[in-house]
XYZ file of C-alpha atoms in Angstrom:
429
model
C -6.005 -66.388 -36.914
C -8.180 -66.159 -33.623
C -11.700 -64.435 -33.976
C -13.321 -62.997 -30.899
C -15.460 -60.393 -32.330
C -17.531 -59.873 -35.318
C -20.046 -56.988 -36.591
C -22.942 -58.237 -38.274
C -26.365 -56.624 -39.387
C -29.525 -59.069 -38.888
C -32.661 -58.939 -40.248
C -36.300 -60.884 -39.347
C -38.683 -61.663 -42.094
C -41.396 -59.508 -43.183
C -45.032 -60.170 -42.257
C -47.375 -61.537 -45.174
C -49.982 -58.868 -46.472
C -53.465 -59.267 -46.122
C -55.139 -60.083 -49.219
C -58.266 -58.787 -50.709
C -60.575 -60.671 -52.368
C -64.284 -61.120 -52.526
C -66.269 -64.622 -53.415
C -66.771 -65.468 -56.859
C -69.156 -68.157 -57.373
C -71.770 -69.535 -59.806
C -75.147 -68.672 -58.583
C -72.935 -66.021 -55.651
C -72.261 -62.946 -57.728
C -71.896 -60.744 -54.897
C -70.419 -62.867 -52.126
C -68.708 -61.427 -49.181
C -64.995 -60.849 -48.684
C -62.575 -64.022 -48.457
C -59.447 -62.193 -48.629
C -57.070 -64.603 -46.346
C -54.688 -63.615 -43.450
C -50.531 -63.366 -44.112
C -48.021 -65.624 -42.915
C -45.417 -64.335 -39.920
C -42.081 -63.462 -40.933
C -38.795 -65.564 -39.634
C -37.361 -64.999 -36.435
C -33.472 -64.216 -35.994
C -32.168 -66.759 -33.546
C -29.114 -67.546 -31.672
C -27.667 -70.750 -30.587
C -24.783 -72.051 -28.228
C -22.891 -74.397 -30.379
C -20.505 -76.356 -28.126
C -17.937 -76.974 -30.565
C -17.168 -73.328 -31.418
C -14.694 -71.613 -29.941
C -14.217 -68.480 -31.992
C -16.099 -66.021 -34.124
C -14.485 -67.073 -37.216
C -17.772 -67.939 -39.214
C -18.888 -64.086 -39.033
C -16.149 -62.511 -40.615
C -16.517 -63.026 -43.975
C -20.306 -63.039 -44.449
C -21.878 -59.809 -42.912
C -25.829 -59.835 -43.650
C -27.944 -62.521 -42.600
C -31.816 -62.310 -42.966
C -34.864 -64.559 -41.574
C -37.315 -65.284 -44.274
C -40.301 -63.271 -45.415
C -43.781 -64.144 -45.060
C -45.699 -65.159 -47.701
C -49.066 -62.776 -48.314
C -52.865 -64.441 -47.640
C -54.573 -65.510 -50.319
C -58.201 -66.026 -51.864
C -60.656 -68.430 -50.351
C -59.998 -67.631 -46.546
C -56.002 -68.911 -47.898
C -53.030 -68.450 -45.376
C -49.733 -67.491 -46.291
C -46.898 -69.601 -45.143
C -44.854 -68.470 -42.125
C -41.194 -67.486 -42.814
C -38.327 -69.774 -41.686
C -36.124 -68.346 -39.364
C -32.710 -68.212 -39.313
C -30.531 -69.955 -36.636
C -27.001 -68.914 -36.014
C -24.865 -70.318 -33.526
C -22.000 -68.796 -31.452
C -19.620 -70.160 -29.273
C -20.846 -69.875 -25.096
C -19.582 -66.692 -24.081
C -20.892 -64.888 -26.791
C -22.270 -61.660 -25.631
C -24.535 -59.804 -28.219
C -24.650 -56.030 -27.931
C -26.297 -53.023 -29.773
C -23.738 -51.883 -32.212
C -24.782 -48.329 -32.000
C -24.925 -47.736 -27.996
C -23.167 -51.277 -27.126
C -25.596 -52.087 -24.672
C -26.235 -55.658 -23.720
C -28.935 -57.537 -26.216
C -28.100 -60.876 -24.664
C -25.530 -63.199 -23.002
C -25.436 -66.848 -24.665
C -23.507 -68.233 -20.989
C -24.745 -70.489 -18.322
C -28.236 -71.491 -18.611
C -29.307 -69.287 -21.754
C -28.568 -71.517 -24.599
C -30.922 -70.078 -27.069
C -32.853 -67.129 -27.658
C -34.736 -64.879 -30.124
C -32.906 -62.262 -30.940
C -35.306 -60.122 -33.506
C -39.024 -61.654 -33.976
C -40.140 -61.705 -37.617
C -43.183 -59.980 -38.520
C -46.810 -60.704 -37.521
C -49.318 -61.281 -40.552
C -51.424 -59.013 -41.956
C -55.115 -59.851 -41.437
C -57.327 -60.154 -45.058
C -59.449 -58.365 -45.609
C -62.327 -61.000 -44.137
C -61.970 -59.692 -40.736
C -63.290 -56.066 -41.882
C -66.741 -56.878 -43.124
C -68.900 -54.760 -40.562
C -72.893 -53.851 -41.398
C -71.898 -50.277 -42.384
C -68.966 -51.655 -44.775
C -70.318 -54.733 -46.156
C -67.730 -54.836 -49.082
C -64.223 -54.222 -47.880
C -61.086 -53.024 -49.979
C -58.462 -52.829 -47.262
C -56.511 -55.794 -45.641
C -53.716 -55.358 -42.888
C -50.266 -55.039 -44.519
C -47.466 -58.111 -42.614
C -45.625 -56.043 -40.037
C -42.173 -54.498 -41.298
C -39.289 -56.699 -41.146
C -36.874 -55.669 -37.895
C -33.052 -54.719 -38.701
C -30.563 -54.139 -36.771
C -26.378 -54.039 -36.378
C -24.990 -55.719 -33.341
C -21.642 -56.815 -32.347
C -20.979 -59.744 -31.201
C -18.008 -60.374 -28.535
C -16.190 -63.747 -26.525
C -15.811 -63.246 -23.299
C -13.981 -66.532 -22.295
C -15.326 -68.851 -19.397
C -12.938 -69.495 -17.155
C -12.775 -69.112 -13.189
C -8.962 -67.757 -13.334
C -7.394 -65.347 -15.325
C -3.080 -65.491 -15.796
C -2.585 -61.477 -16.315
C 0.985 -60.170 -16.905
C 3.461 -58.269 -18.733
C 4.827 -60.293 -22.141
C 7.185 -62.846 -21.873
C 6.856 -63.204 -18.114
C 5.677 -67.306 -18.441
C 1.738 -67.240 -17.890
C 1.943 -69.818 -21.337
C 4.406 -72.226 -19.700
C 2.477 -72.320 -16.062
C -0.354 -72.687 -18.134
C 1.121 -75.817 -20.133
C 2.348 -77.080 -17.006
C -0.921 -77.341 -14.539
C -3.251 -78.017 -17.290
C -3.307 -80.070 -20.452
C -3.488 -77.146 -22.980
C -0.682 -76.809 -25.286
C -0.579 -72.955 -25.959
C 2.719 -71.788 -28.127
C 5.397 -71.349 -26.450
C 8.551 -69.262 -26.868
C 10.868 -66.350 -26.259
C 9.046 -63.260 -27.720
C 6.228 -60.847 -26.825
C 2.524 -61.587 -27.986
C 3.151 -64.646 -28.691
C -0.400 -65.542 -27.655
C -2.526 -64.008 -29.843
C -5.851 -65.515 -28.239
C -6.494 -66.787 -24.905
C -6.001 -70.248 -23.840
C -7.984 -72.341 -21.532
C -7.343 -75.049 -19.294
C -9.016 -77.028 -17.080
C -6.512 -77.427 -13.106
C -7.573 -81.149 -11.758
C -7.184 -80.960 -8.142
C -9.149 -82.546 -4.948
C -12.418 -81.444 -4.202
C -13.041 -80.348 -8.013
C -10.848 -78.061 -10.071
C -11.093 -75.010 -11.737
C -11.062 -73.537 -15.409
C -7.798 -70.792 -16.137
C -7.247 -69.060 -19.089
C -3.976 -67.394 -19.929
C -4.677 -63.836 -21.169
C -2.434 -62.649 -23.988
C 0.299 -60.309 -22.137
C -0.785 -56.452 -21.845
C 1.159 -53.503 -22.327
C 0.825 -50.195 -20.392
C -2.269 -48.122 -22.149
C -3.797 -51.421 -22.870
C -7.127 -49.987 -20.990
C -7.160 -46.977 -24.241
C -6.996 -49.757 -26.222
C -2.886 -49.667 -27.080
C -1.703 -52.591 -28.786
C -4.518 -55.024 -28.871
C -5.926 -53.873 -25.304
C -9.533 -53.905 -25.418
C -9.255 -57.014 -27.289
C -7.518 -58.909 -24.124
C -9.062 -57.414 -21.518
C -12.485 -58.315 -22.275
C -11.498 -62.065 -21.287
C -11.090 -61.246 -17.695
C -14.417 -60.012 -17.247
C -15.824 -63.186 -16.174
C -13.461 -64.394 -13.949
C -13.765 -64.981 -10.415
C -9.768 -65.050 -9.506
C -6.835 -63.271 -11.014
C -2.901 -65.156 -10.951
C -0.666 -61.936 -11.533
C 2.573 -63.105 -13.066
C 5.388 -61.400 -12.809
C 9.440 -62.333 -13.848
C 10.778 -61.909 -10.396
C 14.441 -62.537 -12.147
C 14.070 -59.508 -13.902
C 15.207 -61.305 -16.996
C 14.205 -58.441 -19.241
C 15.532 -56.035 -16.933
C 12.141 -54.916 -15.970
C 10.824 -54.050 -12.018
C 8.173 -56.790 -10.791
C 6.777 -54.415 -8.402
C 6.367 -51.642 -11.200
C 4.937 -54.078 -13.405
C 2.231 -55.326 -10.818
C 1.252 -51.591 -10.068
C 1.286 -50.851 -13.980
C -1.163 -53.577 -14.941
C -3.486 -53.241 -11.338
C -3.753 -49.585 -12.841
C -4.733 -50.959 -16.482
C -6.994 -53.102 -14.982
C -8.720 -50.513 -12.634
C -9.171 -48.406 -15.904
C -10.884 -50.735 -18.098
C -13.360 -52.187 -14.990
C -12.601 -50.994 -11.790
C -14.738 -54.072 -10.776
C -12.198 -56.494 -12.531
C -9.542 -54.532 -10.518
C -11.049 -55.524 -6.870
C -11.506 -59.173 -7.340
C -9.028 -61.444 -5.359
C -5.773 -62.034 -7.110
C -2.110 -63.691 -6.312
C 1.246 -63.088 -7.357
C 3.120 -65.335 -8.928
C 6.666 -64.781 -8.472
C 8.318 -66.615 -11.645
C 11.830 -67.463 -12.895
C 12.690 -68.385 -9.259
C 15.476 -71.051 -11.231
C 16.663 -67.932 -12.771
C 17.387 -66.255 -9.402
C 21.649 -67.004 -9.207
C 22.470 -64.630 -6.471
C 21.667 -65.961 -3.121
C 21.669 -62.603 -1.238
C 18.740 -61.376 -3.828
C 15.957 -59.713 -1.867
C 13.243 -59.506 -4.679
C 10.652 -62.039 -3.105
C 10.992 -60.347 0.017
C 10.369 -56.833 -1.575
C 7.350 -58.280 -3.400
C 5.960 -59.522 -0.160
C 6.470 -56.560 1.789
C 4.977 -54.713 -0.786
C 1.948 -56.803 -1.578
C 1.042 -58.863 1.275
C 0.055 -56.026 3.839
C -2.429 -55.332 1.266
C -4.112 -58.697 1.419
C -2.082 -60.082 -2.233
C -0.417 -62.893 -1.097
C 3.118 -63.756 -3.108
C 3.692 -67.304 -4.447
C 7.757 -68.046 -5.685
C 7.862 -70.321 -8.488
C 9.329 -71.981 -11.282
C 6.761 -72.523 -14.040
C 9.471 -74.486 -15.777
C 10.569 -76.750 -12.687
C 6.977 -76.979 -11.077
C 9.148 -75.365 -8.076
C 6.041 -73.552 -6.140
C 3.389 -74.680 -8.401
C 1.344 -76.943 -6.219
C 1.137 -74.003 -3.363
C -0.061 -71.277 -5.735
C -2.968 -73.984 -7.456
C -3.846 -74.500 -3.629
C -4.000 -70.760 -2.378
C -5.985 -70.139 -5.708
C -8.627 -73.016 -4.814
C -9.374 -71.728 -1.648
C -9.769 -68.002 -2.981
C -12.398 -69.799 -5.639
C -14.008 -71.405 -2.487
C -14.441 -68.524 -0.385
C -15.861 -66.471 -3.271
C -19.500 -66.362 -4.649
C -19.994 -68.958 -7.303
C -22.336 -67.116 -9.445
C -21.265 -67.273 -12.859
C -20.843 -63.574 -14.185
C -23.703 -63.065 -16.672
C -23.879 -59.526 -18.491
C -28.083 -58.501 -17.899
C -30.032 -57.203 -20.901
C -29.901 -53.384 -21.235
C -31.097 -52.950 -24.782
C -34.770 -54.803 -26.329
C -34.914 -54.730 -29.892
C -38.536 -54.882 -30.052
C -39.463 -51.682 -28.262
C -37.325 -49.721 -30.693
C -38.147 -51.188 -33.758
C -41.595 -52.351 -34.011
C -44.199 -50.388 -35.852
C -47.725 -50.771 -35.954
C -49.043 -50.535 -39.615
C -52.994 -49.820 -40.341
C -55.006 -51.781 -42.677
C -56.351 -48.571 -45.019
C -56.741 -47.514 -48.900
C -56.446 -44.486 -50.547
C -58.386 -43.731 -54.047
C -58.746 -41.019 -55.785
C -62.470 -40.406 -56.618
C -63.733 -41.507 -60.273
C -65.629 -38.476 -60.801
C -63.443 -35.825 -59.347
C -59.668 -36.515 -59.379
C -59.028 -33.831 -56.943
C -60.831 -35.923 -54.501
C -59.148 -38.614 -52.478
C -60.778 -41.163 -50.261
C -59.252 -43.063 -47.781
C -61.239 -46.104 -45.765
C -59.711 -47.658 -42.738
C -61.452 -49.493 -39.647
C -59.354 -47.785 -37.428
C -60.119 -44.484 -39.139
C -63.714 -45.344 -39.177
C -63.480 -45.582 -35.750
C -61.002 -42.415 -34.732
C -63.492 -40.556 -36.330
C -66.186 -41.731 -34.595
C -64.742 -41.089 -30.866
C -62.906 -37.815 -32.406
C -64.200 -34.132 -31.329
C -63.089 -32.894 -34.484
C -64.413 -28.973 -34.010
C -62.035 -28.752 -30.839
C -58.628 -27.796 -31.593
C -56.910 -30.497 -29.646
C -59.026 -33.304 -30.685
C -57.950 -32.133 -34.692
C -54.723 -31.888 -33.620
C -54.611 -35.230 -32.300
C -56.687 -36.561 -35.338
C -53.651 -35.161 -37.801
C -51.098 -36.877 -35.888
C -52.598 -39.994 -35.899
C -53.361 -39.426 -40.186
C -49.260 -39.161 -39.688
C -48.185 -41.972 -37.787
C -50.313 -44.529 -39.528
C -48.760 -43.619 -42.568
C -51.574 -42.269 -44.458
C -50.406 -38.860 -45.020
C -47.357 -40.671 -46.508
C -49.713 -42.457 -48.720
C -51.548 -39.761 -49.811
C -48.722 -37.849 -50.811
C -47.274 -41.106 -53.104
C -50.774 -40.621 -54.574
C -50.159 -37.300 -55.973
C -52.772 -35.545 -53.404
C -51.635 -31.475 -54.043
C -52.586 -28.537 -51.568
C -56.056 -27.772 -51.571
C -57.281 -31.053 -52.946
C -60.238 -32.755 -50.485
C -59.425 -35.834 -48.678
C -62.471 -37.759 -47.988
C -63.548 -40.282 -44.950
C -66.382 -41.660 -43.750
C -68.658 -38.722 -44.690
C -66.153 -35.715 -43.506
C -64.533 -34.113 -46.459
C -60.914 -31.932 -45.146
C -59.229 -30.017 -47.308
C -55.223 -30.774 -47.487
C -52.257 -28.410 -46.740
C -48.500 -29.530 -45.751
């Protein structure tokens, strides 16, 4: 089955924690801190694979995780970096945040490789925190946490021209005639359940054409397989609108065109405004010489700037004229590929800074908790705790830095004392 959509969870590697240790060597009984830094966590990277044309690989596995960085070691040993995970996708894949559906990356054009989630930074070992006042720091920086995100992958095929129209009007037949593509062709609805691509070779350069599966009324609202199909025309620059001019199924071709254009406009008005031509197909099935369908189509749509070309996809009649008209439209429209811009930046949403600190009970009094850390010492040095505003700012710092949470984990109770660098505070929730 053709897979053009997948929802997966990706997770970068956590940064390794910094290490707390001290030199312990012969004749150096009280050596300084020598804890090493943690390694960087692995990134989640997406790459375009020219050999893939579906997202089938992502239908059976849902979670993808990069490797965590290793913690630092004694004697200033640096932890190993975690391995990146590289996920291969076909060209034209758009990566979106699953919740907001905002675009994170469009894997097309020149964008062949992109880091989607960065691994966490490794934490610094305690060797970095020795100062004149704190010569034996018992704290190290934790590694930055991993980033995790649920994403939606959508394949939007890359074609210059899209064939649109109701089911069974001859789109697949036309594609097989003008390109080397070999779509399934049969006389029943929804034969084409995946977009077929083909290259039309012409003098002065060819173009890529996509047979978009048959649309029905309500497609823009998701009726039938509407949304699954409509996404594939988002990159096309010109539309060939195919109708059954012979009304072999009793359909009115003029009404069909208005209905399809209504669906295109409801899905994305910008797509509906792109240049289009009408291919009035199956003229080989019109046996009545007085049949005026082609004239009616021309009278209705050519005043709107939409040219009508009577063709027979089966015999090839009129096809050459249609292709030259499409080529002319393409030459007169902008050549820039349609790229979806980034709207969602995971690093802005998911990364949080972790502070190096320790929380310990006082050995002499179990109701006293001692908190130490370089940023806490600095904060106390320049914050006026006597002012209401300054004290509220310091409380917020303790909460955002995870210090209050760590105190609660250590078992602090209301009325207990928190001691920080000569300051004592009573703890109340």
